[in-house]
C-alpha cells in the first residue's frame, strides 16, 4: 500500500472518529464545555465525521469516490469556517480553531489523494 494512501486514510479516519466521539458526547450531555455550543455545528461535525470515516474506508479500498468525497468534505469545512468567521457573532473561538484545524487536515488529505492519483511522467 502506497504511503500517501496510508497517511490520508489514517488522517481521515482519526479526524472523523474524533469528530464523532467528541460531538456525540456533547450532544448526549456526557461532556460539558465552557463556552456557548451551537447545536447545529455539533450535529454538522458528527455528520461530517461519519462521512470522513466512510471516506477513509473508501481510500483504503481504492474507490474513485474517495477523491470526490475528499473534495466535498474540504468544501464543506471551508464554507462552514467562512460562515463562522465572517457571519456568526455567537460562535466560540474554540469552534473557529477546531474548524481551522479540520480545514488544514483536509487540505493535506486532498493533496495526498491528488499525489497518489496523479499520473507519473517517466519520459525525459
Short mmCIF file of C-alpha atoms in Angstrom, two decimals:
data_model
loop_
_atom_site.label_atom_id
_atom_site.label_comp_id
_atom_site.label_asym_id
_atom_site.label_seq_id
_atom_site.Cartn_x
_atom_site.Cartn_y
_atom_site.Cartn_z
CA UNK A 1 0.00 0.00 0.00
CA UNK A 2 1.27 3.44 -1.02
CA UNK A 3 2.48 5.70 1.86
CA UNK A 4 0.37 8.67 0.69
CA UNK A 5 -2.68 6.41 0.72
CA UNK A 6 -1.90 5.16 4.25
CA UNK A 7 -1.33 8.67 5.60
CA UNK A 8 -4.52 10.03 4.02
CA UNK A 9 -6.73 7.18 5.22
CA UNK A 10 -5.30 7.34 8.75
CA UNK A 11 -5.80 11.12 8.91
CA UNK A 12 -9.37 10.86 7.58
CA UNK A 13 -10.19 8.04 9.98
CA UNK A 14 -8.72 9.76 13.02
CA UNK A 15 -10.27 13.18 12.39
CA UNK A 16 -13.60 11.55 11.59
CA UNK A 17 -13.53 9.43 14.74
CA UNK A 18 -12.55 12.43 16.86
CA UNK A 19 -15.46 14.45 15.46
CA UNK A 20 -17.98 11.69 16.05
CA UNK A 21 -16.80 10.87 19.58
CA UNK A 22 -16.45 14.45 20.82
CA UNK A 23 -19.62 15.67 19.09
CA UNK A 24 -21.74 12.76 20.27
CA UNK A 25 -20.54 13.22 23.85
CA UNK A 26 -21.57 16.89 23.76
CA UNK A 27 -24.94 16.10 22.15
CA UNK A 28 -25.64 13.37 24.71
CA UNK A 29 -24.66 15.67 27.57
CA UNK A 30 -21.73 13.50 28.62
CA UNK A 31 -19.22 16.31 28.16
CA UNK A 32 -19.66 19.90 29.27
CA UNK A 33 -17.69 22.67 27.57
CA UNK A 34 -17.02 26.09 29.00
CA UNK A 35 -18.36 28.05 26.04
CA UNK A 36 -21.53 28.52 24.01
CA UNK A 37 -22.25 25.46 21.89
CA UNK A 38 -24.03 25.85 18.57
CA UNK A 39 -26.02 22.62 18.41
CA UNK A 40 -26.25 22.78 14.62
CA UNK A 41 -22.46 22.98 14.39
CA UNK A 42 -22.06 19.94 16.63
CA UNK A 43 -24.58 17.97 14.55
CA UNK A 44 -22.69 19.04 11.40
CA UNK A 45 -19.39 17.88 12.92
CA UNK A 46 -20.82 14.47 13.81
CA UNK A 47 -22.39 14.01 10.36
CA UNK A 48 -19.23 15.02 8.50
CA UNK A 49 -17.23 12.90 10.95
CA UNK A 50 -19.22 9.86 9.84
CA UNK A 51 -18.66 10.88 6.22
CA UNK A 52 -14.92 11.18 6.99
CA UNK A 53 -14.82 7.62 8.34
CA UNK A 54 -16.61 6.39 5.21
CA UNK A 55 -14.10 8.32 3.09
CA UNK A 56 -11.19 6.71 4.97
CA UNK A 57 -12.66 3.28 4.17
CA UNK A 58 -13.05 4.24 0.51
CA UNK A 59 -9.45 5.50 0.37
CA UNK A 60 -8.37 2.11 1.72
CA UNK A 61 -10.49 0.23 -0.80
CA UNK A 62 -9.18 2.50 -3.60
CA UNK A 63 -12.61 3.64 -4.77
CA UNK A 64 -12.69 6.62 -7.12
CA UNK A 65 -15.50 8.04 -4.99
CA UNK A 66 -12.98 8.83 -2.24
CA UNK A 67 -11.49 11.63 -4.38
CA UNK A 68 -14.91 13.23 -4.77
CA UNK A 69 -15.76 12.86 -1.08
CA UNK A 70 -12.42 14.37 -0.08
CA UNK A 71 -13.16 17.42 -2.22
CA UNK A 72 -16.71 17.63 -0.87
CA UNK A 73 -15.63 17.46 2.77
CA UNK A 74 -12.99 20.12 2.17
CA UNK A 75 -15.55 22.40 0.53
CA UNK A 76 -17.98 21.82 3.43
CA UNK A 77 -15.36 22.68 6.04
CA UNK A 78 -14.08 25.78 4.22
CA UNK A 79 -17.66 27.01 3.79
CA UNK A 80 -18.52 26.45 7.46
CA UNK A 81 -15.27 28.10 8.57
CA UNK A 82 -16.03 31.15 6.42
CA UNK A 83 -19.54 31.32 7.88
CA UNK A 84 -18.28 31.00 11.46
CA UNK A 85 -15.55 33.56 10.95
CA UNK A 86 -17.44 36.21 8.99
CA UNK A 87 -21.13 35.80 9.76
CA UNK A 88 -21.65 34.25 13.18
CA UNK A 89 -21.39 36.52 16.18
CA UNK A 90 -22.18 33.84 18.77
CA UNK A 91 -19.52 31.30 17.85
CA UNK A 92 -16.78 30.49 20.34
CA UNK A 93 -13.17 30.96 19.32
CA UNK A 94 -12.62 27.26 20.12
CA UNK A 95 -15.08 26.37 17.34
CA UNK A 96 -13.21 28.52 14.83
CA UNK A 97 -9.89 26.97 15.87
CA UNK A 98 -11.32 23.44 15.60
CA UNK A 99 -12.75 24.14 12.14
CA UNK A 100 -9.45 25.69 11.03
CA UNK A 101 -7.70 22.51 12.18
CA UNK A 102 -10.19 20.40 10.18
CA UNK A 103 -9.60 22.53 7.07
CA UNK A 104 -5.82 22.16 7.37
CA UNK A 105 -6.08 18.38 7.81
CA UNK A 106 -8.46 18.03 4.85
CA UNK A 107 -6.24 20.20 2.64
CA UNK A 108 -3.42 17.79 3.47
CA UNK A 109 -5.63 14.76 2.71
CA UNK A 110 -6.77 16.41 -0.54
CA UNK A 111 -3.14 16.96 -1.60
CA UNK A 112 -2.14 13.41 -0.66
CA UNK A 113 -5.07 11.93 -2.60
CA UNK A 114 -4.16 14.03 -5.64
CA UNK A 115 -0.49 12.99 -5.39
CA UNK A 116 -1.48 9.35 -5.14
CA UNK A 117 -3.71 9.51 -8.21
CA UNK A 118 -1.62 11.88 -10.33
CA UNK A 119 -0.10 10.22 -13.36
CA UNK A 120 3.68 9.98 -13.19
CA UNK A 121 5.52 11.08 -16.31
CA UNK A 122 8.66 8.95 -16.64
CA UNK A 123 9.73 10.22 -20.04
CA UNK A 124 12.51 12.76 -20.27
#
